Coordinates of C-alpha atoms and ligand atoms in Angstrom, one line a residue:
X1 CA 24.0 -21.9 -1.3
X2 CA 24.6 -25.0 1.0
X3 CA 22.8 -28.6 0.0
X4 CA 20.4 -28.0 3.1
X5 CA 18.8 -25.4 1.9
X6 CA 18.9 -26.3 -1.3
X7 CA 17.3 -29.5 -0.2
X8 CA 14.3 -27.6 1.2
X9 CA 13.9 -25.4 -1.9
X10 CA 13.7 -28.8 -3.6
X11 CA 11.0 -30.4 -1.3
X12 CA 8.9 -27.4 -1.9
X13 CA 9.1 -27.2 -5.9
X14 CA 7.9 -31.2 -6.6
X15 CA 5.3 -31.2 -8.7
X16 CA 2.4 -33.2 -6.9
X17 CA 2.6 -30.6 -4.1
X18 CA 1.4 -28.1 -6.0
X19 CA 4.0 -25.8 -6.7
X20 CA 1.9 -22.7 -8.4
X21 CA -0.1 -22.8 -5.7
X22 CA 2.3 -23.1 -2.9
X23 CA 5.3 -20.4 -4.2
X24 CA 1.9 -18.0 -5.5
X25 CA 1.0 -17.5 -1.4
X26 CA 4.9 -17.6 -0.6
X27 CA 6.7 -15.4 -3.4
X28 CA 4.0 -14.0 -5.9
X29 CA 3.0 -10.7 -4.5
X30 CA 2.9 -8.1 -7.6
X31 CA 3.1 -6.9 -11.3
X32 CA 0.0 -7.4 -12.7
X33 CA -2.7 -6.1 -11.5
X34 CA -4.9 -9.2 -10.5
X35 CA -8.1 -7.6 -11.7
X36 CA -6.9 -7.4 -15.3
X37 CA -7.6 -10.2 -18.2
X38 CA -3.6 -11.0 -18.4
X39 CA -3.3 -10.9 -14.6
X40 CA -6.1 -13.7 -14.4
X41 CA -4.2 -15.7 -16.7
X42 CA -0.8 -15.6 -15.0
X43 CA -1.8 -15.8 -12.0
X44 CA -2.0 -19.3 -12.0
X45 CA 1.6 -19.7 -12.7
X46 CA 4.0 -20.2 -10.5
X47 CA 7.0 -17.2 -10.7
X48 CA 10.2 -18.0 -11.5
X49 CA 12.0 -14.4 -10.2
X50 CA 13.5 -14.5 -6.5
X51 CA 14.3 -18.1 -7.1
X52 CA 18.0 -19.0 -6.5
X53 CA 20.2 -20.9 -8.8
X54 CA 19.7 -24.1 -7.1
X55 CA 15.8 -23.7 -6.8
X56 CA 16.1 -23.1 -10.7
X57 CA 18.1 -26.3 -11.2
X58 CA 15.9 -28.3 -9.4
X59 CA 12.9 -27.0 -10.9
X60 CA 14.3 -27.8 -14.3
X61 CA 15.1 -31.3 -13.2
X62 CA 11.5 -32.3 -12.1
X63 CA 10.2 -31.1 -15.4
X64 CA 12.7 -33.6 -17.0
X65 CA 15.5 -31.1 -18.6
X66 CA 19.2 -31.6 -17.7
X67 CA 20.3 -29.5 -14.3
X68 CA 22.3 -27.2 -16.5
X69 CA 19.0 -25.5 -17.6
X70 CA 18.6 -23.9 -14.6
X71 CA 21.2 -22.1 -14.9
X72 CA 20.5 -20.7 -18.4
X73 CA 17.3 -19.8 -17.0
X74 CA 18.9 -17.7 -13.7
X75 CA 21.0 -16.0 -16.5
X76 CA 18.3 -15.0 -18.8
X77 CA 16.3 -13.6 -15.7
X78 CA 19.0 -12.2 -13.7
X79 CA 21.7 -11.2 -16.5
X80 CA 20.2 -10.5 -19.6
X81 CA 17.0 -9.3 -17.7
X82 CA 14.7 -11.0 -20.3
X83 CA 10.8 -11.4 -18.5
X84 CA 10.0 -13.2 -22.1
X85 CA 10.3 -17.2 -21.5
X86 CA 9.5 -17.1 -25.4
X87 CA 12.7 -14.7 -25.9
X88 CA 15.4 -17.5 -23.8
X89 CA 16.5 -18.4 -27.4
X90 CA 19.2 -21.2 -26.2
X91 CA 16.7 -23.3 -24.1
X92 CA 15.0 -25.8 -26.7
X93 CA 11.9 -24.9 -28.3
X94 CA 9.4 -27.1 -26.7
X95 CA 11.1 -26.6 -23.1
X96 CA 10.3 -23.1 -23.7
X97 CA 6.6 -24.0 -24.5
X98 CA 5.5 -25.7 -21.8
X99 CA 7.9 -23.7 -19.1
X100 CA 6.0 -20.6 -20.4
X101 CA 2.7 -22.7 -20.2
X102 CA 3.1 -23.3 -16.6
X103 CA 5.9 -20.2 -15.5
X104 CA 6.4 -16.8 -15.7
X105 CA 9.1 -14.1 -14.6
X106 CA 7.8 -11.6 -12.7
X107 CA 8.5 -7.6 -13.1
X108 CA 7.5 -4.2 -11.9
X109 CA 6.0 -1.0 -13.2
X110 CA 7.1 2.1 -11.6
X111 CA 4.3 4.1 -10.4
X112 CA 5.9 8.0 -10.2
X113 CA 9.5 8.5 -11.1
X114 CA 10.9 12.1 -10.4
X115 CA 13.9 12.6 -10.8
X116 CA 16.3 16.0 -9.8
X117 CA 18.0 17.9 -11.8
X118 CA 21.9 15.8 -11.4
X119 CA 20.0 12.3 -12.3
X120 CA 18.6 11.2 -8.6
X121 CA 15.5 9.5 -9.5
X122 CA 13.1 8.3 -6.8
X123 CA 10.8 5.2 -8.2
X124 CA 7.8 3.8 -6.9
X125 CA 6.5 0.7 -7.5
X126 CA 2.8 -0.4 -6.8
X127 CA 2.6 -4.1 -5.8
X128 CA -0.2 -6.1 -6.7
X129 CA -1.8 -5.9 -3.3
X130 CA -1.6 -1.7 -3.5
X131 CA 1.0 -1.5 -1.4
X132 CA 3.7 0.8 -3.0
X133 CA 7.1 1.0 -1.6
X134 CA 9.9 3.0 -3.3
X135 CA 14.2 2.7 -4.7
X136 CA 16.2 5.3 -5.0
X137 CA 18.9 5.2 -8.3
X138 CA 21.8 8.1 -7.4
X139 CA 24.4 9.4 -10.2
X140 CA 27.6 8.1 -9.4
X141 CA 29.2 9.6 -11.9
X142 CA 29.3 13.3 -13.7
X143 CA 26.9 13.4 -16.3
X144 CA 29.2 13.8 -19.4
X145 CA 31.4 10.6 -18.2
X146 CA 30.3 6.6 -18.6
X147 CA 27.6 6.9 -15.9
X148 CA 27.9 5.0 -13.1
X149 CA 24.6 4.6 -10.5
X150 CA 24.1 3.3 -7.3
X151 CA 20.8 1.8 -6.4
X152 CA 19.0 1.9 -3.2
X153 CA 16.4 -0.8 -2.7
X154 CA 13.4 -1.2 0.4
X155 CA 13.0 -5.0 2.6
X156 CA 10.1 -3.9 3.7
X157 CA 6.9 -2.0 2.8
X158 CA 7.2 0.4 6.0
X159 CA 9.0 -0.6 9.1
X160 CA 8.8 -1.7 12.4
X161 CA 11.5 -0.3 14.3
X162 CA 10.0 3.0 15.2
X163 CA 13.6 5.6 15.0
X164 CA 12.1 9.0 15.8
X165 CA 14.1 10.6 13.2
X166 CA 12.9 8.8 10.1
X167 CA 9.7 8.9 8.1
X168 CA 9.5 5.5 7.2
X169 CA 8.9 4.2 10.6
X170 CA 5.6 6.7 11.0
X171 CA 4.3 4.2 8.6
X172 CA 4.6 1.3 10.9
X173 CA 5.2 -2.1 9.2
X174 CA 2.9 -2.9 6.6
X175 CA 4.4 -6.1 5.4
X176 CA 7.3 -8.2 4.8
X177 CA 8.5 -8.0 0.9
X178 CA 9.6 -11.4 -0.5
X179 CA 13.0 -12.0 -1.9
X180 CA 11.2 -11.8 -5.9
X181 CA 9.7 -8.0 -5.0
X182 CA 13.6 -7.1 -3.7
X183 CA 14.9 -8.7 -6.6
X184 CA 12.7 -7.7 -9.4
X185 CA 13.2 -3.3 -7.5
X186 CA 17.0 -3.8 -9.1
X187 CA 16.0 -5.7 -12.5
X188 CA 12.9 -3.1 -13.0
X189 CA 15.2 -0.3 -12.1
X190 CA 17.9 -1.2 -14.5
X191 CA 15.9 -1.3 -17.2
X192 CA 14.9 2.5 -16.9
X193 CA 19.0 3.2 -16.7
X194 CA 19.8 5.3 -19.9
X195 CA 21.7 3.5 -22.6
X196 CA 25.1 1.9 -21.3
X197 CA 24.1 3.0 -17.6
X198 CA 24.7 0.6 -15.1
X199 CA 24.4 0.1 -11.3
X200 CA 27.9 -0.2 -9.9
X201 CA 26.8 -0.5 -5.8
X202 CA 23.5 -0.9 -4.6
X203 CA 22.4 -0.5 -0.6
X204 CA 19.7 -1.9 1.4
X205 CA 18.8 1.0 2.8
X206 CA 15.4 2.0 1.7
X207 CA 12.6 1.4 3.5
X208 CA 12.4 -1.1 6.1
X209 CA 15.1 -3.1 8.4
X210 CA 16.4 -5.6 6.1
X211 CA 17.7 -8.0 9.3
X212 CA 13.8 -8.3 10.1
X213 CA 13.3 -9.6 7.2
X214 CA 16.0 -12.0 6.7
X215 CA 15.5 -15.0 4.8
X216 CA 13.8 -12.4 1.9
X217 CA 16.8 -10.6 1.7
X218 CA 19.6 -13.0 2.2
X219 CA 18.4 -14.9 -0.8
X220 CA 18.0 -11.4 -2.8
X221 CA 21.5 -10.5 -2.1
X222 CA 22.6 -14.2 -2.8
X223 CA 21.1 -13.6 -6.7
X224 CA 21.7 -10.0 -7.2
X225 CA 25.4 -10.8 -6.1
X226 CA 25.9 -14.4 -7.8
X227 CA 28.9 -14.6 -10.4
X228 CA 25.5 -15.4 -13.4
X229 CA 23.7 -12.7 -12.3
X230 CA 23.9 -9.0 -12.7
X231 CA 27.6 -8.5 -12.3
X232 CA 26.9 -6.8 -8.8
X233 CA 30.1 -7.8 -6.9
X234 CA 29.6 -8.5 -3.2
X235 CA 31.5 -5.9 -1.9
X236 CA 29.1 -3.7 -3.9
X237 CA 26.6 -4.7 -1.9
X238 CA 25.7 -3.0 1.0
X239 CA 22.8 -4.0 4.1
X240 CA 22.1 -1.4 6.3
X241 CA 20.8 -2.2 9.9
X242 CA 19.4 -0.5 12.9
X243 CA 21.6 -3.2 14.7
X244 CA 19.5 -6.4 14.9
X245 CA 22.4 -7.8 17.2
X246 CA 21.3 -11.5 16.7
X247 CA 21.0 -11.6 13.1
X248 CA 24.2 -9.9 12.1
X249 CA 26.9 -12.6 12.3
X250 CA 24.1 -15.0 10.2
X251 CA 24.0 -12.4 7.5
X252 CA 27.8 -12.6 7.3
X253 CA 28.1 -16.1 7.0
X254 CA 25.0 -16.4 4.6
X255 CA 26.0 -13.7 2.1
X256 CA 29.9 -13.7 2.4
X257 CA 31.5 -10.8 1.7
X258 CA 28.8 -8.7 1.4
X259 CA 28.8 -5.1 3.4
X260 CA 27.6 -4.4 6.7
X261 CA 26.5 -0.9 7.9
X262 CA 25.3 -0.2 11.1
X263 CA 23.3 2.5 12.1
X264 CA 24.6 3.8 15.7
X265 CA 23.5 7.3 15.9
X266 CA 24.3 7.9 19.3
X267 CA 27.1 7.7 21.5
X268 CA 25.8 6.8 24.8
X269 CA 22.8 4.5 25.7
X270 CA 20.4 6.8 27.1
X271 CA 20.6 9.1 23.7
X272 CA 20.4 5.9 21.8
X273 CA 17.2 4.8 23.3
X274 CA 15.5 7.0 23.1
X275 CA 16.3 7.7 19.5
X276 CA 16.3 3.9 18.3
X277 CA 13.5 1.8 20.2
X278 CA 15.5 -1.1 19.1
X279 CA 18.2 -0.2 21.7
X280 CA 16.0 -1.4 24.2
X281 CA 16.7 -4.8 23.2
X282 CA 20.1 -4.8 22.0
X283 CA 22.1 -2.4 23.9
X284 CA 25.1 -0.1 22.1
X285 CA 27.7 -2.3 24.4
X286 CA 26.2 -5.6 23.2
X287 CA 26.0 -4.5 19.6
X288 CA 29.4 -3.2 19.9
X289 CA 30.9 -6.2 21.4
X290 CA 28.7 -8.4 18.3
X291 CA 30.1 -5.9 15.6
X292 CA 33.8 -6.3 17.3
X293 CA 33.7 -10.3 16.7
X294 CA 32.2 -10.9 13.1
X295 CA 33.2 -12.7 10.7
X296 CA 34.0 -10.3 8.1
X297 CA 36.8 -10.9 6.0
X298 CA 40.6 -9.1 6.9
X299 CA 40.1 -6.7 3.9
X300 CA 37.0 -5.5 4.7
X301 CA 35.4 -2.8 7.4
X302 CA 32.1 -2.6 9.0
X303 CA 30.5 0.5 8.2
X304 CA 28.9 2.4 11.3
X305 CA 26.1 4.9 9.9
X306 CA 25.5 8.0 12.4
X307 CA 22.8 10.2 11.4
X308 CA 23.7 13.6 12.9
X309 CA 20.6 15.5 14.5
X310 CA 21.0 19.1 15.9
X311 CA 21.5 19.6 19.4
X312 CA 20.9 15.5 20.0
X313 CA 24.1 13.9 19.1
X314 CA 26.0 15.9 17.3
X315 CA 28.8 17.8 20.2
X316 CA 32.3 17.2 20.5
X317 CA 31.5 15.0 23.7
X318 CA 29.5 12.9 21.4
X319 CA 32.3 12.7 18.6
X320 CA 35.1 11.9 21.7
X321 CA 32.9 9.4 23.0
X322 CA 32.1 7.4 19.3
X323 CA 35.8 7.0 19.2
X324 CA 36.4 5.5 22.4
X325 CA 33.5 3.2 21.4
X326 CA 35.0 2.2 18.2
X327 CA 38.5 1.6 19.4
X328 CA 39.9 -1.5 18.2
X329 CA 36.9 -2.5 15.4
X330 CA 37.8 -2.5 11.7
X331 CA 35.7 0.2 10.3
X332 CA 34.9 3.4 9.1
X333 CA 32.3 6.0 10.1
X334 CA 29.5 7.9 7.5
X335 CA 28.0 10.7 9.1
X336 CA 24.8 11.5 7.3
X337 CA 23.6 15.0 8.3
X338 CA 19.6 14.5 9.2
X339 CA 17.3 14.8 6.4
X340 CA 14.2 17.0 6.9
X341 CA 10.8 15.8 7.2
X342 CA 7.1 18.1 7.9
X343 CA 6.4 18.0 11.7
X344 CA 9.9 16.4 12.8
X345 CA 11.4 18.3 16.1
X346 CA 14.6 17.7 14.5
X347 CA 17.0 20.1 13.1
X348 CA 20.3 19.2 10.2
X349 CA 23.4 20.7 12.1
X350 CA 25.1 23.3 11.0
X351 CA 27.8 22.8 8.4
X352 CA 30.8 23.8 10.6
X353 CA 29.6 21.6 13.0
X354 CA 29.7 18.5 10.8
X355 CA 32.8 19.1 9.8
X356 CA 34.2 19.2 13.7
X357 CA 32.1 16.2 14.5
X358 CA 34.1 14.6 11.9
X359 CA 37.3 16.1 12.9
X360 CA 37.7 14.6 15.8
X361 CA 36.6 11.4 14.5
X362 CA 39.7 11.8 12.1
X363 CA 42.2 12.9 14.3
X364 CA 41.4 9.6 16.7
X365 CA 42.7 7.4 13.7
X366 CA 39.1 6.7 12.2
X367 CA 38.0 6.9 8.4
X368 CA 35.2 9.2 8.3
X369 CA 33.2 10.2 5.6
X370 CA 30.0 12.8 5.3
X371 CA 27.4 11.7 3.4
X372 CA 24.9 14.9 2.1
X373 CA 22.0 13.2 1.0
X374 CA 21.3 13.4 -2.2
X375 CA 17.3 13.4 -3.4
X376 CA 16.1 15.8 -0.5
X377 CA 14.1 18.1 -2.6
X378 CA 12.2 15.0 -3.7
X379 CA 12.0 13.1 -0.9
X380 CA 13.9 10.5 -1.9
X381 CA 17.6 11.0 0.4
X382 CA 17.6 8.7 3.7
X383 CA 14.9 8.6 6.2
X384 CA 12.6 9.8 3.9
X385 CA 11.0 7.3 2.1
X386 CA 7.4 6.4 2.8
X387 CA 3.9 6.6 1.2
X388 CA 2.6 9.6 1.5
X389 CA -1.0 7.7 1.5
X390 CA 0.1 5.5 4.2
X391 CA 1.1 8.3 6.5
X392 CA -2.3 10.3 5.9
X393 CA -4.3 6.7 7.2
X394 CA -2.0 7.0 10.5
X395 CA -2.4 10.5 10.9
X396 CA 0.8 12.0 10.6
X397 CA 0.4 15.4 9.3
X398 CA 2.3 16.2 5.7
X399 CA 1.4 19.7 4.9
X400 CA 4.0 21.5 3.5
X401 CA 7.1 19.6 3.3
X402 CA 9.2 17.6 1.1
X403 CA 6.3 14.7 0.5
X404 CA 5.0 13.9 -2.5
X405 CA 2.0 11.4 -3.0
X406 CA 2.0 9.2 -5.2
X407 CA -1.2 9.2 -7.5
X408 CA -4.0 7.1 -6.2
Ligands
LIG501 N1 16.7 0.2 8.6 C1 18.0 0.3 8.1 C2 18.1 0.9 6.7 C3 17.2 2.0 6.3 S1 17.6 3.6 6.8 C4 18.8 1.1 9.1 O1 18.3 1.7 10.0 O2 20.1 1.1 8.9 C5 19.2 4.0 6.1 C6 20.0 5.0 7.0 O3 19.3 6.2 7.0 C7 20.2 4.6 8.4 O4 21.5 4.8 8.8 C8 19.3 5.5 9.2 O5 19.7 5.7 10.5 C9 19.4 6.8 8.3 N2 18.2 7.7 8.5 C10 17.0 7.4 8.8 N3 16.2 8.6 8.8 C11 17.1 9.6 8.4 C12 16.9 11.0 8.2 N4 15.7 11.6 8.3 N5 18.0 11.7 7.8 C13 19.2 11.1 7.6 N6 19.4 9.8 7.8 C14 18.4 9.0 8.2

C-alpha cells in the first residue's frame, strides 16, 4: 500500500474525529443482528476487519502501542482467523483490554449452506441490514486426497450491469458491500472447511461486478493476498469483470499480480450489446485494445470468460471470429457452457458443440479451457446466484427451477 493512501486511512482513524462513529457508517455493515442485547453493545465499536495492514499500524499507534502491533493484530484477524481480541495472546494484557473495550473483529453467520453431493457448498450470509448475498466453496480436489477448495466470493449485493443471461443482474443493484463484508465471506468460509481443508484459489465472481465497486475490493484483495494474511498467493486470486474498460489497468497496478478475467461472450458488437448492456459504453474494440496494453506481468495471461449460449454465440463463425480478436494478447480462453435459470430464453449448447467451439479456438494457437459449472442443481454454478426473495419483490417469476429461498 503506498504512503498516500496510507496517509488518508490515517487522517480518518485519529481519535478526536470519532473513529467508531465514522468507520461504523463507512465499513460496519453486518454480523450481529443490531436488534439483539450483544449487537447493542458492539455496535458502538469501531471494527477492525477490512482494515489493511497500514490502517492497523496506525490505529495501534494513536492508542500509544509500538507500530509493530498492527501487524500482530492483521495476523491474528487475517491468519489465524481469531474474532476473540481477548484470544490475541502475544499482544500485552492491558492492550488487549482496552482494544477489546473500544474494538471488535467482525464475522459472518451463514444463513443456508447446501451443499451437493462432490463437496460444492453454496453459503449465504445475512448482513446486518437483511440483505443476504451468497459464496460458493468448490472441491478442488478428489475427496479421498488433501482437499483442496476454491472459493468464490460476491462485491456486490445484486448487480447493476444488467447481462440478459444471468440471474444476478434481475436483482438489480442493491448495494455496494465494503471491503470488511468481502473479507470476512473468505474468513467465515474457511472456518466451515473440514479439518486441514484449505482454499487454494479464490475468484471474484459471485454476485456483482467487482470493478463497480472498486476501492471495496482492491483493498479486500490487498488483505486476503498480503504475505501476513491467509496465505492466498496473488496469482490465486482471480477478479472477474464484465469489462469496466476504465478501471482495469487501475486494478492491475493496485493489486499487482493478481488475475484478470474478462467476460467477452460475444464475438462481434451487435451480439455483445445486446447481451452485455455494458457494451454500450465500452465497446469490444476498446476493451480489446485496453486488455492488449495492461500492465500484467510477462508470466502471466489475461483470462477472457465466454459464456456459451445456444444458437447466440456459440457457431464456428463465432469461434473464427474470437480468434482473430484475440490475436496477439497474452491469454487464454474459459468457455463456460450457460447455466440454466426458470424463465430464461436461453438454452446450454449442445456438448459436441462446445467441444468444436473450442476446437477451433485451439487449432488458432489459443489455450482454451471448458469450464462445466459445478453447483447447478443448487443454484450455486455461475450466473446463478441471487436472492430468491429479492427476485420475487422485482417480479421475476421462479416457479420451478433451480432456486432455492433462503428462509425468511
Ligand atoms: N460481474 C463479473 C463477475 C460475476 S459473473 C463478470 O461479469 O465477469 C462470473 C462469470 O459468470 C462471468 O463470466 C459471466 O459472464 C458468467 N455468467 C453469468 N451468468 C451465467 C450463466 N447463467 N451461465 C454461465 N455463466 C454465466
Amino acid at each position: 500500500m503506498g504512503t498516500a493512501t496510507k496517509g488518508r486511512t490515517f487522517a480518518k482513524l485519529r481519535p478526536n474525529h470519532n473513529i467508531a462513529e465514522k468507520k461504523m457508517k463507512q465499513d460496519n455493515a453486518f454480523a450481529i443482528p443490531p436488534d439483539s442485547p450483544k449487537g447493542r453493545v458492539l455496535a458502538e465499536k469501531m471494527d477492525l476487519l477490512g482494515l489493511e495492514v497500514g490502517a492497523l499500524e496506525a490505529f495501534c499507534e494513536t492508542m500509544g502501542e509500538p507500530t509493530y502491533r498492527g501487524r500482530q493484530l492483521f495476523s491474528w484477524i487475517y491468519e489465524k482467523g481469531v474474532f476473540d481480541i481477548t484470544q490475541m495472546t502475544d499482544l500485552p494484557l492491558d492492550f488487549r483490554g482496552r482494544l477489546a473495550g473500544y474494538a471488535r473483529v467482525g464475522h459472518l453467520q451463514p444463513d443456508v449452506a447446501g451443499a451437493d453431493a462432490e463437496g460444492t457448498q453454496k453459503i449465504i450470509w445475512r448482513l446486518c441490514d437483511g440483505v443476504r448475498v451468497e459464496s460458493v466453496r468448490i472441491p478442488m480436489s478428489r475427496p479421498d486426497g488433501p482437499r483442496r477448495w476454491s472459493l468464490c466470493i460476491s462485491t456486490q449485493a445484486g448487480c447493476a450491469m444488467g447481462c440478459v443471461f444471468c440471474l444476478t443482474a434481475k436483482m438489480g443493484l442493491v448495494r455496494q458491500l465494503s471491503a470488511l463484508e468481502i473479507v470476512a465471506q473468505f474468513l467465515a468460509a474457511k472456518n466451515l472447511l473440514p479439518e486441514g481443508g484449505r482454499f487454494h484459489n479464490v475468484v471474484f465472481m459471485g454476485m456483482g461486478e467487482p470493478l463497480d465497486n472498486f476501492e471495496a475490493v482492491c483493498r479486500a484483495a490487498r488483505i486476503l493476498t498480503h504475505p501476513l494474511a491467509a496465505g492466498v498467493s496473488p496469482r490465486r486470486l482471480t477478479v472477474s469483470t464484465v469489462g469496466v474498460a476504465s478501471r482495469l489497468a487501475d486494478f492491475v497496478r493496485e493489486v499487482p499480480g493478481a488475475g484478470v478475467a474478462v467476460s467477452l461472450n460475444a464475438s462481434d458488437e451487435a451480439t455483445r450489446s445486446r447481451l452485455m448492456p455494458v457494451n454500450r459504453k465500452w465497446s469490444l474494440a476498446h476493451l480489446l485494445d485496453v486488455c492488449r496494453d495492461l500492465p500484467v506481468a510477462e508470466r502471466d495471461r489475461i483470462t477472457f470468460e465466454y459464456v456459451l449460449l445456444g444458437g447466440e454465440n456459440d457457431s464456428e463463425a463465432d469461434a473464427r471470429r474470437l480468434c482473430r480478436l484475440l490475436g496477439g494478447i497474452r491469454c487464454k480462453v474459459n468457455l463456460i457452457p450457460w447455466n440454466p435459470f426458470p424463465g430464461a430464453p436461453f438454452v446450454r449448447p449442445a456438448g459436441e458443440r462446445v467441444a468444436a467451439f473450442r476446437e477451433i479456438l485451439l487449432r488458432s494457437g489459443l489455450t482454451a479451457t471448458v469450464r462445466y459449472s459445478k453447483g447447478v442443481e443448487i443454484g450455486a454454478a455461475c450466473g446463478q446466484l441471487a436472492d430468491a426473495a429479492r427476485l420475487r419483490e422485482k417480479g421475476f417469476p421462479l416457479a420451478g427451477g433451480t432456486l432455492r429461498a433462503a428462509p425468511p
